[in-house]
Amino acid sequence: MQQQKEMNLFDLFSALGRGIGRGIKAIFMGIGECVRLSLRKWWITIPVLGLFIAAALYLSREENRTYKVTAVAIVNGATKDVLHREYTALDKSSYLFNHQNLATTLGISQELAADNSWFVTYDIIDFMADDIPDVIDFEDELPYDTTSIHMTDRLALQFRTKKPNNVPALQEAILNYLNTRESILKPYALFHTNLEREAKFHHDQLEKLDSLTSVFYFSNNQEAQLSLHNTKNGVVLGGREIKLFLDDIQDEMDILKKTDNRLAYASAPVVLQTPFVVEPNAINGPIKCTAIALVIGWLFSIMIATLVEHFKEILDWIKRK
């Protein structure tokens, strides 16, 4: 019975292997048939490919190329969800409405606002749990767990532009827009006050620990390091152990370093940790567009060639009652 089960399992895997082999063979045979059809109907294939390549080169011309622009923003006081909502609202701008187009929203000229779109955000991931950003989750696939911490006060801001030379002016306009939004501006004042108070507290604590260590060290250094202690059981000769507060000082210095660094980035409700940077490779570059055009154009030419080659059969099928 056991041998029969093992043979059945072996047969199952064998059948699966044969099925995969037949599928791969069918794919290659299908590609071969398409190639032969393209060669037979070359007078269809070549013009169609030419049209698609021409369209690709036109769409990827220099003045029409689109570039991704990315920055890392720190939000002070408000949550990153609020920042996400306010920033992505720019993507809903429409020139059909005077009050909701990008130029009006950002307070800039129509020329500067033109050809900018796709305003999106991505989470910043801290793998080491040290408050230092490690990667941007562009694929939006990293889970929320202890190995990939999604930072709560940072977001990657991204948009697409056809005029990369306008990015510095757009950066200023975007920051001005974000820093005047009520949902971002209101929580900032209390956050900044508390952060300054926290920094001052840790500065004071560090000074106190440092002074206390100095006083304790020098006062104990003046006294005898050996002492006699009277006990019920007799006299004990012992040494005076000097214990400094070095561990406490180091802990305070670590906390203070993080607090001061955070305070340095709290000069406004939203600040940029890294400015907007234009990716050098266009989304619709000529090489990429031409490659896509070749594939789509060839498939389109195959469809036309198939219709032409089987035109009589298709016509008979349509006329069939």
Coordinates of C-alpha atoms in Angstrom, one line a residue:
M1 CA 0.0 0.0 0.0
Q2 CA 2.9 2.4 0.9
Q3 CA 4.7 1.5 -2.3
Q4 CA 1.5 2.3 -4.3
K5 CA 1.2 5.7 -2.7
E6 CA 4.9 6.5 -3.4
M7 CA 4.4 5.5 -7.1
N8 CA 1.3 7.7 -7.3
L9 CA 3.2 10.7 -6.0
F10 CA 6.0 10.0 -8.4
D11 CA 3.5 9.8 -11.3
L12 CA 2.0 13.1 -10.2
F13 CA 5.4 14.9 -10.3
S14 CA 6.2 13.2 -13.6
A15 CA 2.9 14.4 -15.1
L16 CA 3.5 17.9 -13.7
G17 CA 7.0 17.9 -15.3
R18 CA 5.7 16.7 -18.7
G19 CA 2.9 19.4 -18.5
I20 CA 5.4 22.2 -17.9
G21 CA 7.6 20.8 -20.7
R22 CA 4.7 20.8 -23.1
G23 CA 3.7 24.3 -22.1
I24 CA 7.3 25.7 -22.7
K25 CA 7.4 23.9 -26.0
A26 CA 4.0 25.3 -27.0
I27 CA 5.2 28.8 -26.1
F28 CA 8.4 28.5 -28.3
M29 CA 6.4 27.0 -31.1
G30 CA 3.9 29.9 -30.9
I31 CA 6.7 32.5 -31.0
G32 CA 8.2 30.7 -34.0
E33 CA 4.8 30.8 -35.8
C34 CA 4.5 34.5 -35.0
V35 CA 8.0 35.1 -36.4
R36 CA 7.2 33.2 -39.6
L37 CA 4.0 35.1 -40.0
S38 CA 5.8 38.4 -39.6
L39 CA 8.3 37.4 -42.3
R40 CA 5.5 36.3 -44.6
K41 CA 3.6 39.5 -44.1
W42 CA 6.7 41.8 -44.0
W43 CA 4.8 44.4 -45.9
I44 CA 2.5 44.7 -42.8
T45 CA 5.2 44.3 -40.1
I46 CA 7.7 46.9 -41.2
P47 CA 5.2 49.8 -41.6
V48 CA 3.5 49.1 -38.3
L49 CA 6.8 48.9 -36.5
G50 CA 7.9 52.1 -38.2
L51 CA 4.8 53.9 -37.0
F52 CA 5.2 52.7 -33.4
I53 CA 8.9 53.6 -33.3
A54 CA 8.1 57.1 -34.7
A55 CA 5.4 57.6 -32.1
A56 CA 7.9 56.5 -29.3
L57 CA 10.6 58.9 -30.5
Y58 CA 8.0 61.7 -30.7
L59 CA 6.8 61.0 -27.1
S60 CA 10.3 60.8 -25.8
R61 CA 11.6 64.0 -27.4
E62 CA 13.7 66.1 -25.1
E63 CA 11.1 68.8 -24.3
N64 CA 8.5 66.1 -23.5
R65 CA 10.6 63.9 -21.2
T66 CA 9.3 63.4 -17.7
Y67 CA 11.5 63.1 -14.6
K68 CA 10.9 61.9 -11.1
V69 CA 11.7 64.4 -8.3
T70 CA 12.1 63.2 -4.7
A71 CA 12.8 64.7 -1.3
V72 CA 12.7 63.5 2.3
A73 CA 10.6 65.7 4.6
I74 CA 10.4 65.9 8.4
V75 CA 7.1 66.9 9.9
N76 CA 7.2 68.6 13.3
G77 CA 4.1 68.3 15.5
A78 CA 1.6 67.0 13.0
T79 CA 1.6 63.3 12.0
K80 CA 2.9 61.9 8.7
D81 CA -0.7 61.0 7.7
V82 CA -1.6 64.7 7.8
L83 CA 1.5 65.5 5.7
H84 CA 0.5 62.8 3.3
R85 CA -3.0 64.1 2.9
E86 CA -2.0 67.7 2.4
Y87 CA 0.8 66.9 -0.1
T88 CA -1.2 64.4 -2.2
A89 CA -4.0 67.0 -2.4
L90 CA -1.7 68.7 -5.0
D91 CA -2.3 65.7 -7.2
K92 CA -6.0 66.5 -7.3
S93 CA -5.3 69.9 -8.8
S94 CA -7.3 70.6 -12.0
Y95 CA -7.2 73.4 -14.5
L96 CA -10.9 73.1 -14.9
F97 CA -11.4 74.9 -11.6
N98 CA -9.8 78.3 -11.0
H99 CA -9.7 77.7 -7.2
Q100 CA -8.1 74.2 -7.5
N101 CA -5.4 74.4 -10.0
L102 CA -1.7 74.0 -9.1
A103 CA -0.8 77.6 -9.8
T104 CA -3.5 78.9 -7.4
T105 CA -2.8 76.3 -4.7
L106 CA 1.0 76.9 -4.7
G107 CA 0.7 80.7 -5.4
I108 CA 2.9 80.5 -8.5
S109 CA 2.6 81.4 -12.2
Q110 CA 0.9 79.1 -14.6
E111 CA 4.2 78.7 -16.5
L112 CA 6.0 77.5 -13.4
A113 CA 3.1 75.2 -12.4
A114 CA 2.8 73.6 -15.9
D115 CA 3.9 70.1 -16.6
N116 CA 4.1 68.9 -13.0
S117 CA 2.0 66.0 -11.8
W118 CA 1.9 62.7 -9.8
F119 CA 2.3 64.1 -6.3
V120 CA 2.8 61.0 -4.1
T121 CA 4.5 60.0 -0.8
Y122 CA 6.4 57.0 0.4
D123 CA 7.3 55.7 3.9
I124 CA 10.8 56.0 5.3
I125 CA 12.1 52.8 6.8
D126 CA 14.5 52.6 9.8
F127 CA 15.9 49.1 10.0
M128 CA 18.2 49.7 13.0
A129 CA 15.7 51.4 15.2
D130 CA 18.2 54.3 15.7
D131 CA 16.1 57.1 14.3
I132 CA 18.3 57.2 11.2
P133 CA 16.4 56.7 7.9
D134 CA 17.8 53.7 5.9
V135 CA 15.6 53.3 2.8
I136 CA 12.5 54.7 1.1
D137 CA 9.7 52.1 0.6
F138 CA 9.0 53.0 -3.1
E139 CA 7.3 49.6 -3.6
D140 CA 5.1 50.0 -0.6
E141 CA 5.7 46.4 0.4
L142 CA 7.7 46.4 3.6
P143 CA 5.6 45.3 6.6
Y144 CA 5.0 47.1 9.8
D145 CA 7.2 45.1 12.3
T146 CA 10.3 45.4 14.5
T147 CA 12.6 44.7 11.6
S148 CA 11.3 47.5 9.3
I149 CA 10.1 50.4 11.4
H150 CA 8.1 53.0 9.4
M151 CA 9.3 56.3 10.7
T152 CA 6.4 58.4 12.1
D153 CA 7.9 61.9 11.5
R154 CA 9.3 61.5 8.0
L155 CA 8.0 60.9 4.5
A156 CA 9.5 60.9 1.0
L157 CA 7.7 63.4 -1.2
Q158 CA 7.8 62.8 -4.9
F159 CA 6.3 64.4 -8.1
R160 CA 7.0 64.3 -11.8
T161 CA 8.1 67.2 -14.0
K162 CA 8.9 68.0 -17.6
K163 CA 10.9 71.1 -16.5
P164 CA 13.6 70.0 -14.1
N165 CA 15.2 73.4 -14.1
N166 CA 12.1 74.8 -12.2
V167 CA 12.5 72.3 -9.3
P168 CA 14.2 74.8 -6.9
A169 CA 11.4 77.3 -7.3
L170 CA 8.8 74.6 -7.0
Q171 CA 10.5 73.3 -3.8
E172 CA 10.1 76.8 -2.2
A173 CA 6.5 77.0 -3.3
I174 CA 5.7 73.5 -2.0
L175 CA 7.3 74.2 1.4
N176 CA 5.4 77.5 1.7
Y177 CA 2.2 75.7 0.9
L178 CA 2.7 72.9 3.5
N179 CA 3.9 75.3 6.2
T180 CA 0.7 77.4 5.9
R181 CA -1.8 74.6 6.1
E182 CA -3.8 74.8 9.4
S183 CA -3.6 71.0 10.0
I184 CA 0.2 71.2 9.9
L185 CA 0.8 74.6 11.4
K186 CA -1.4 74.3 14.6
P187 CA 0.4 71.3 16.2
Y188 CA 3.8 72.9 15.6
A189 CA 3.9 75.6 18.3
L190 CA 3.3 73.2 21.2
F191 CA 5.7 70.6 19.7
H192 CA 8.5 73.1 19.4
T193 CA 8.0 74.5 22.9
N194 CA 8.1 71.0 24.4
L195 CA 11.1 70.0 22.4
E196 CA 13.0 73.1 23.5
R197 CA 12.1 72.3 27.1
E198 CA 13.2 68.7 26.7
A199 CA 16.6 69.8 25.3
K200 CA 17.1 72.3 28.1
F201 CA 16.3 69.7 30.7
H202 CA 18.9 67.3 29.3
H203 CA 21.5 70.0 29.0
D204 CA 20.9 70.9 32.7
Q205 CA 21.0 67.2 33.7
L206 CA 24.3 66.7 31.9
E207 CA 25.8 69.8 33.7
K208 CA 24.6 68.5 37.1
L209 CA 26.0 65.1 36.6
D210 CA 29.3 66.5 35.4
S211 CA 29.6 68.8 38.4
L212 CA 28.5 66.1 40.8
T213 CA 31.2 63.8 39.4
S214 CA 33.9 66.4 39.7
V215 CA 32.9 67.3 43.3
F216 CA 32.6 63.6 44.3
Y217 CA 35.9 62.7 42.7
F218 CA 38.0 65.5 44.2
S219 CA 36.4 65.3 47.7
N220 CA 37.0 61.6 47.9
N221 CA 40.5 61.9 46.5
Q222 CA 41.5 64.1 49.5
E223 CA 40.5 61.4 52.0
A224 CA 42.3 58.3 53.1
Q225 CA 41.6 55.4 50.8
L226 CA 41.8 52.9 53.8
S227 CA 39.5 53.2 56.8
L228 CA 38.8 51.3 60.0
H229 CA 35.2 50.3 60.7
N230 CA 34.1 49.2 64.2
T231 CA 31.7 46.3 64.2
K232 CA 30.3 44.1 66.9
N233 CA 32.6 41.3 65.8
G234 CA 35.7 43.4 65.8
V235 CA 37.6 45.9 63.6
V236 CA 37.4 45.7 59.8
L237 CA 40.1 47.3 57.6
G238 CA 38.6 48.3 54.2
G239 CA 39.1 50.5 51.2
R240 CA 36.9 53.4 50.0
E241 CA 35.5 52.7 46.6
I242 CA 35.0 55.7 44.3
K243 CA 32.1 55.3 41.9
L244 CA 31.7 57.9 39.2
F245 CA 28.5 58.6 37.2
L246 CA 30.1 57.9 33.8
D247 CA 27.3 55.6 32.6
D248 CA 24.6 58.1 33.5
I249 CA 26.6 60.9 31.8
Q250 CA 26.9 58.8 28.7
D251 CA 23.2 58.0 28.6
E252 CA 22.4 61.7 29.0
M253 CA 24.8 62.6 26.2
D254 CA 23.2 60.0 23.9
I255 CA 19.7 61.4 24.6
L256 CA 20.9 65.0 24.3
K257 CA 22.5 64.3 20.9
K258 CA 19.2 62.9 19.6
T259 CA 17.2 65.8 21.1
D260 CA 19.5 68.5 19.8
N261 CA 19.5 66.9 16.3
R262 CA 15.7 66.8 16.3
L263 CA 15.5 70.4 17.5
A264 CA 17.8 71.4 14.6
Y265 CA 15.2 70.1 12.2
A266 CA 12.3 71.8 14.0
S267 CA 12.8 75.3 12.5
A268 CA 9.4 75.0 10.7
P269 CA 6.4 72.7 10.7
V270 CA 7.8 70.9 7.7
V271 CA 11.5 70.9 6.7
L272 CA 13.4 68.9 4.1
Q273 CA 16.1 66.6 5.4
T274 CA 17.2 66.2 1.8
P275 CA 16.1 68.7 -0.9
F276 CA 14.1 67.7 -4.0
V277 CA 16.5 65.9 -6.4
V278 CA 15.8 65.1 -10.0
E279 CA 16.5 61.6 -11.2
P280 CA 18.8 61.8 -14.2
N281 CA 17.0 59.1 -16.2
A282 CA 13.6 60.2 -17.7
I283 CA 10.6 58.0 -17.2
N284 CA 9.9 58.1 -21.0
G285 CA 13.5 58.1 -22.3
P286 CA 14.0 57.3 -26.0
I287 CA 15.7 53.9 -25.4
K288 CA 12.9 52.7 -23.0
C289 CA 10.1 54.0 -25.2
T290 CA 11.6 52.5 -28.4
A291 CA 12.0 49.1 -26.7
I292 CA 8.3 49.2 -25.5
A293 CA 7.2 50.4 -29.0
L294 CA 9.0 47.4 -30.7
V295 CA 7.2 44.9 -28.5
I296 CA 3.8 46.4 -28.7
G297 CA 4.2 47.3 -32.4
W298 CA 5.2 43.7 -33.2
L299 CA 2.3 42.2 -31.4
F300 CA -0.1 44.7 -33.1
S301 CA 1.4 43.8 -36.5
I302 CA 0.9 40.1 -35.7
M303 CA -2.8 40.8 -35.0
I304 CA -3.2 42.6 -38.3
A305 CA -1.2 39.9 -40.2
T306 CA -3.4 37.2 -38.7
L307 CA -6.6 39.0 -39.8
V308 CA -5.2 39.4 -43.3
E309 CA -4.0 35.8 -43.6
H310 CA -7.3 34.4 -42.4
F311 CA -9.5 37.1 -44.0
K312 CA -11.5 34.6 -46.2
E313 CA -12.2 32.2 -43.2
I314 CA -13.3 35.2 -41.1
L315 CA -15.5 36.5 -43.9
D316 CA -17.1 33.0 -44.4
W317 CA -17.7 32.8 -40.7
I318 CA -19.5 36.1 -40.6
K319 CA -21.7 35.2 -43.6
R320 CA -22.5 31.8 -42.1
K321 CA -26.1 31.4 -41.1

